[in-house]
Amino acid sequence: MTWAIVPAAGRGARFGGERPKQYLEVAGKTVLAHTLGVLLRHPEVSGVVVVLAAGDQDWTDTALSILNDAAGKSIIACTGGSERADSVLAGLRELPGSVADDEYVLVHDAARPNLHPFDLDVLLKRGRADPVGAILAAPVRDTLKRADSAGRIDTTTPRESLWRAMTPQYFPRGTLTRALESARAAGVSVTDEAMALERLGLHPLLVEGREDNLKITTPADLGYFEWLQTQRQLAAG
Ligand code: C5P
């Protein structure tokens, strides 16, 4: 069994709007409720720690809306920090003491509501079999350009061997805690968990996931997620 930490303390500055993006509604549920639902419905997930912004006013309604998905599993809420990594560290501290240091834990962005259960399954199996751990990722398909300061193309970066990092990311509790604490002590801002492990010389496994495990960053992403939900409902009849 596995615990999941869901950082949901971001203000969504790039998205704009009054409501944080994790609380916008799609198909009658908030983005955060969709995200938590996928995790809680997986038979191997035993509980979730949701990390919220201080003063969050919206969590209670979302918590009530996922009770069916939770089906008796534990849901713990705590308060995050100013950077994503601070929020994940806060979540790690809230895990029950029964989660040993060598037990693997998932970290999954609140803003990724379209995780496919099959991808979660593959990540859990392959990640646990790896001594370092693993992340979901997708190979880069576009040609990449590095810009100069005038906004012109400086160079083309070969895309072979380049991947886009996604979540969930899946690492042993102890290693992940040490890696994030070490980055914080060094004043290094890490944008995902794998980056913190890389600083320690570790090389997490890349597990290829579906392209549509999108992170909701702009209103267009929300529109795409809405469309994906409608397609799914049509397919389900
Ligand atoms: O800002 P970004 O889209 O990279 O955030 C990824 C996830 O991390 C989001 O689910 C967001 O709510 C969360 N986050 C957080 N605490 C922060 C910043 C972001 O929990 N201080």
Short mmCIF file of C-alpha atoms and ligand atoms in Angstrom, two decimals:
data_model
loop_
_atom_site.label_atom_id
_atom_site.label_comp_id
_atom_site.label_asym_id
_atom_site.label_seq_id
_atom_site.Cartn_x
_atom_site.Cartn_y
_atom_site.Cartn_z
CA MET A 1 0.00 0.00 0.00
CA THR A 2 1.11 3.53 -0.76
CA TRP A 3 0.46 7.04 0.51
CA ALA A 4 0.18 10.03 -1.79
CA ILE A 5 1.06 13.68 -1.13
CA VAL A 6 -0.85 16.22 -3.21
CA PRO A 7 0.62 19.75 -3.15
CA ALA A 8 -2.35 22.09 -3.65
CA ALA A 9 -1.03 25.26 -2.01
CA GLY A 10 -0.23 27.17 -5.21
CA ARG A 11 -1.92 30.46 -5.99
CA GLY A 12 -1.91 29.81 -9.73
CA ALA A 13 -0.45 33.21 -10.64
CA ARG A 14 0.00 32.20 -14.29
CA PHE A 15 -3.66 31.19 -14.54
CA GLY A 16 -5.08 34.43 -13.14
CA GLY A 17 -8.62 34.76 -11.79
CA GLU A 18 -9.96 34.97 -8.25
CA ARG A 19 -10.29 31.30 -7.49
CA PRO A 20 -7.11 29.18 -7.37
CA LYS A 21 -7.12 26.88 -10.41
CA GLN A 22 -7.40 23.71 -8.29
CA TYR A 23 -10.86 24.87 -7.19
CA LEU A 24 -12.31 25.62 -10.63
CA GLU A 25 -15.14 23.23 -11.54
CA VAL A 26 -15.20 20.82 -14.44
CA ALA A 27 -18.08 18.37 -14.94
CA GLY A 28 -19.52 19.21 -11.53
CA LYS A 29 -16.32 18.67 -9.53
CA THR A 30 -13.31 20.82 -8.68
CA VAL A 31 -10.00 20.11 -10.39
CA LEU A 32 -8.64 19.01 -7.00
CA ALA A 33 -11.54 16.57 -6.52
CA HIS A 34 -10.78 15.01 -9.92
CA THR A 35 -7.09 14.68 -8.99
CA LEU A 36 -7.78 13.13 -5.58
CA GLY A 37 -10.44 10.83 -7.04
CA VAL A 38 -7.98 9.13 -9.41
CA LEU A 39 -5.55 8.51 -6.54
CA LEU A 40 -8.14 7.36 -3.99
CA ARG A 41 -9.84 4.94 -6.41
CA HIS A 42 -6.57 3.07 -6.95
CA PRO A 43 -6.59 -0.05 -4.78
CA GLU A 44 -2.94 0.37 -3.75
CA VAL A 45 -3.36 3.93 -2.45
CA SER A 46 -4.17 3.80 1.26
CA GLY A 47 -4.29 7.51 2.06
CA VAL A 48 -3.65 11.01 0.83
CA VAL A 49 -2.07 14.09 2.41
CA VAL A 50 -3.43 17.25 0.77
CA VAL A 51 -1.26 20.33 1.26
CA LEU A 52 -3.26 23.56 1.27
CA ALA A 53 -2.46 27.28 1.24
CA ALA A 54 -2.81 29.08 4.57
CA GLY A 55 -6.34 30.48 4.82
CA ASP A 56 -7.75 28.11 2.16
CA GLN A 57 -11.54 28.66 2.16
CA ASP A 58 -12.51 26.05 -0.43
CA TRP A 59 -11.14 22.76 0.83
CA THR A 60 -14.14 21.68 2.93
CA ASP A 61 -16.52 21.49 -0.06
CA THR A 62 -13.99 19.51 -2.11
CA ALA A 63 -13.33 17.17 0.84
CA LEU A 64 -17.06 16.43 1.12
CA SER A 65 -17.33 15.77 -2.62
CA ILE A 66 -14.68 13.01 -2.56
CA LEU A 67 -16.05 10.98 0.35
CA ASN A 68 -17.41 8.34 -2.04
CA ASP A 69 -14.05 7.93 -3.76
CA ALA A 70 -12.27 7.79 -0.41
CA ALA A 71 -14.33 4.77 0.72
CA GLY A 72 -12.85 4.86 4.21
CA LYS A 73 -9.28 5.71 3.16
CA SER A 74 -7.46 8.41 5.14
CA ILE A 75 -7.40 11.99 3.95
CA ILE A 76 -5.15 14.36 5.91
CA ALA A 77 -4.99 18.10 5.22
CA CYS A 78 -2.09 20.35 6.21
CA THR A 79 -0.68 23.78 5.35
CA GLY A 80 2.07 24.25 2.77
CA GLY A 81 4.82 26.79 2.20
CA SER A 82 5.87 29.46 -0.25
CA GLU A 83 7.51 27.10 -2.77
CA ARG A 84 6.23 23.81 -4.12
CA ALA A 85 9.12 21.96 -2.42
CA ASP A 86 8.21 23.51 0.96
CA SER A 87 4.66 22.24 0.49
CA VAL A 88 5.86 18.73 -0.34
CA LEU A 89 8.13 18.74 2.73
CA ALA A 90 5.18 19.83 4.87
CA GLY A 91 3.18 16.92 3.42
CA LEU A 92 5.99 14.43 4.12
CA ARG A 93 5.99 15.48 7.78
CA GLU A 94 2.25 14.78 8.06
CA LEU A 95 2.53 11.18 6.85
CA PRO A 96 1.66 8.69 9.58
CA GLY A 97 4.62 7.37 11.58
CA SER A 98 3.76 3.90 10.28
CA VAL A 99 5.09 4.89 6.83
CA ALA A 100 8.72 3.72 7.14
CA ASP A 101 11.65 5.60 5.60
CA ASP A 102 12.12 2.96 2.93
CA GLU A 103 8.46 2.98 1.91
CA TYR A 104 7.73 4.65 -1.43
CA VAL A 105 5.35 7.63 -1.49
CA LEU A 106 3.67 9.31 -4.44
CA VAL A 107 3.79 13.06 -5.00
CA HIS A 108 1.17 14.29 -7.48
CA ASP A 109 0.29 17.88 -8.44
CA ALA A 110 -3.23 19.01 -7.58
CA ALA A 111 -3.22 20.66 -10.99
CA ARG A 112 -2.96 17.33 -12.89
CA PRO A 113 -6.53 15.99 -12.79
CA ASN A 114 -6.33 13.79 -15.88
CA LEU A 115 -3.88 11.12 -14.69
CA HIS A 116 -4.86 7.80 -16.26
CA PRO A 117 -5.23 4.90 -13.78
CA PHE A 118 -3.19 2.69 -16.11
CA ASP A 119 -0.23 5.12 -15.94
CA LEU A 120 -0.51 5.22 -12.15
CA ASP A 121 -0.46 1.44 -12.12
CA VAL A 122 2.66 1.20 -14.28
CA LEU A 123 4.46 3.86 -12.23
CA LEU A 124 3.68 2.05 -8.96
CA LYS A 125 4.97 -1.28 -10.30
CA ARG A 126 8.10 -0.01 -12.04
CA GLY A 127 8.91 2.62 -9.42
CA ARG A 128 8.80 0.18 -6.54
CA ALA A 129 11.03 -2.25 -8.40
CA ASP A 130 13.68 0.46 -8.77
CA PRO A 131 16.08 1.24 -5.90
CA VAL A 132 15.95 5.01 -6.60
CA GLY A 133 12.33 5.46 -7.69
CA ALA A 134 10.63 6.80 -10.81
CA ILE A 135 8.59 9.59 -12.35
CA LEU A 136 6.01 9.75 -15.13
CA ALA A 137 7.35 11.66 -18.12
CA ALA A 138 6.79 12.10 -21.85
CA PRO A 139 9.40 12.35 -24.61
CA VAL A 140 9.73 15.81 -26.16
CA ARG A 141 8.12 15.84 -29.62
CA ASP A 142 8.76 19.43 -30.75
CA THR A 143 12.01 20.87 -32.03
CA LEU A 144 13.49 22.95 -29.22
CA LYS A 145 15.10 26.37 -29.68
CA ARG A 146 17.26 28.23 -27.17
CA ALA A 147 16.59 31.99 -27.42
CA ASP A 148 19.13 34.76 -27.17
CA SER A 149 18.44 37.95 -25.21
CA ALA A 150 16.94 39.60 -28.33
CA GLY A 151 14.32 36.87 -28.69
CA ARG A 152 16.04 35.32 -31.70
CA ILE A 153 17.10 31.71 -32.07
CA ASP A 154 20.52 31.10 -30.60
CA THR A 155 20.71 27.31 -31.06
CA THR A 156 18.60 24.22 -31.63
CA THR A 157 18.70 21.72 -28.79
CA PRO A 158 18.50 18.13 -30.05
CA ARG A 159 15.29 16.63 -28.67
CA GLU A 160 16.51 13.04 -28.64
CA SER A 161 16.87 11.99 -25.01
CA LEU A 162 14.84 14.99 -23.74
CA TRP A 163 11.73 14.31 -21.65
CA ARG A 164 9.02 16.43 -20.04
CA ALA A 165 8.78 15.64 -16.33
CA MET A 166 5.26 15.05 -15.01
CA THR A 167 3.78 13.76 -11.81
CA PRO A 168 3.21 11.44 -10.00
CA GLN A 169 6.77 11.01 -8.83
CA TYR A 170 7.46 8.01 -6.63
CA PHE A 171 10.33 7.81 -4.15
CA PRO A 172 11.19 6.33 -0.75
CA ARG A 173 9.98 8.62 2.04
CA GLY A 174 13.43 8.92 3.67
CA THR A 175 15.40 9.67 0.48
CA LEU A 176 12.83 12.22 -0.67
CA THR A 177 12.81 14.01 2.68
CA ARG A 178 16.62 14.16 2.82
CA ALA A 179 16.84 15.35 -0.80
CA LEU A 180 14.31 18.17 -0.32
CA GLU A 181 15.87 19.24 2.99
CA SER A 182 19.32 19.28 1.42
CA ALA A 183 18.10 21.47 -1.50
CA ARG A 184 16.43 23.84 0.93
CA ALA A 185 19.57 24.10 3.10
CA ALA A 186 21.61 24.89 -0.02
CA GLY A 187 19.11 27.55 -1.13
CA VAL A 188 18.41 25.65 -4.37
CA SER A 189 14.86 25.98 -5.69
CA VAL A 190 13.79 22.59 -7.08
CA THR A 191 10.77 22.46 -9.38
CA ASP A 192 10.12 18.76 -8.95
CA GLU A 193 11.09 15.97 -6.54
CA ALA A 194 13.37 14.23 -9.06
CA MET A 195 15.52 17.38 -9.29
CA ALA A 196 16.16 17.20 -5.56
CA LEU A 197 17.31 13.57 -5.88
CA GLU A 198 19.48 14.42 -8.89
CA ARG A 199 21.35 16.94 -6.69
CA LEU A 200 22.37 13.97 -4.52
CA GLY A 201 23.74 12.13 -7.56
CA LEU A 202 20.75 9.81 -7.92
CA HIS A 203 19.19 8.95 -11.29
CA PRO A 204 15.43 8.31 -11.07
CA LEU A 205 13.80 6.10 -13.69
CA LEU A 206 11.72 7.73 -16.46
CA VAL A 207 8.40 5.92 -17.00
CA GLU A 208 6.63 7.00 -20.17
CA GLY A 209 3.13 8.28 -19.48
CA ARG A 210 0.26 9.58 -21.59
CA GLU A 211 0.56 13.05 -23.11
CA ASP A 212 -2.85 14.00 -21.74
CA ASN A 213 -1.67 13.94 -18.11
CA LEU A 214 -1.77 17.71 -18.49
CA LYS A 215 -0.93 20.30 -15.83
CA ILE A 216 -3.60 22.97 -15.73
CA THR A 217 -1.62 26.18 -16.11
CA THR A 218 -3.72 28.39 -18.42
CA PRO A 219 -7.46 28.73 -19.22
CA ALA A 220 -6.82 26.83 -22.46
CA ASP A 221 -5.62 23.82 -20.42
CA LEU A 222 -8.86 23.92 -18.45
CA GLY A 223 -10.84 23.95 -21.71
CA TYR A 224 -8.88 20.91 -22.92
CA PHE A 225 -9.54 19.06 -19.67
CA GLU A 226 -13.27 19.88 -19.96
CA TRP A 227 -13.26 18.45 -23.48
CA LEU A 228 -11.46 15.29 -22.32
CA GLN A 229 -14.07 14.81 -19.58
CA THR A 230 -16.94 15.20 -22.05
CA GLN A 231 -15.35 12.60 -24.37
CA ARG A 232 -14.96 10.23 -21.43
CA GLN A 233 -18.60 10.65 -20.39
CA LEU A 234 -19.77 10.06 -23.96
CA ALA A 235 -17.62 6.94 -24.21
CA ALA A 236 -19.04 5.65 -20.91
CA GLY A 237 -22.57 6.10 -22.33
O1 C5P B 1 3.03 26.27 -9.83
P1 C5P B 1 2.99 24.87 -10.37
O2 C5P B 1 1.91 24.71 -11.42
O3 C5P B 1 4.29 24.29 -10.75
O4 C5P B 1 2.48 24.01 -9.13
C1 C5P B 1 2.42 22.61 -9.18
C2 C5P B 1 1.64 22.12 -7.98
O5 C5P B 1 2.30 22.50 -6.78
C3 C5P B 1 0.23 22.71 -7.92
O6 C5P B 1 -0.66 21.64 -7.63
C4 C5P B 1 0.31 23.74 -6.82
O7 C5P B 1 -0.90 23.91 -6.10
C5 C5P B 1 1.40 23.16 -5.92
N1 C5P B 1 2.12 24.18 -5.13
C6 C5P B 1 2.14 24.09 -3.74
N2 C5P B 1 2.79 25.03 -2.98
C7 C5P B 1 3.40 26.08 -3.58
C8 C5P B 1 3.40 26.19 -5.00
C9 C5P B 1 2.76 25.22 -5.76
O8 C5P B 1 1.56 23.15 -3.19
N3 C5P B 1 3.98 26.98 -2.81
#
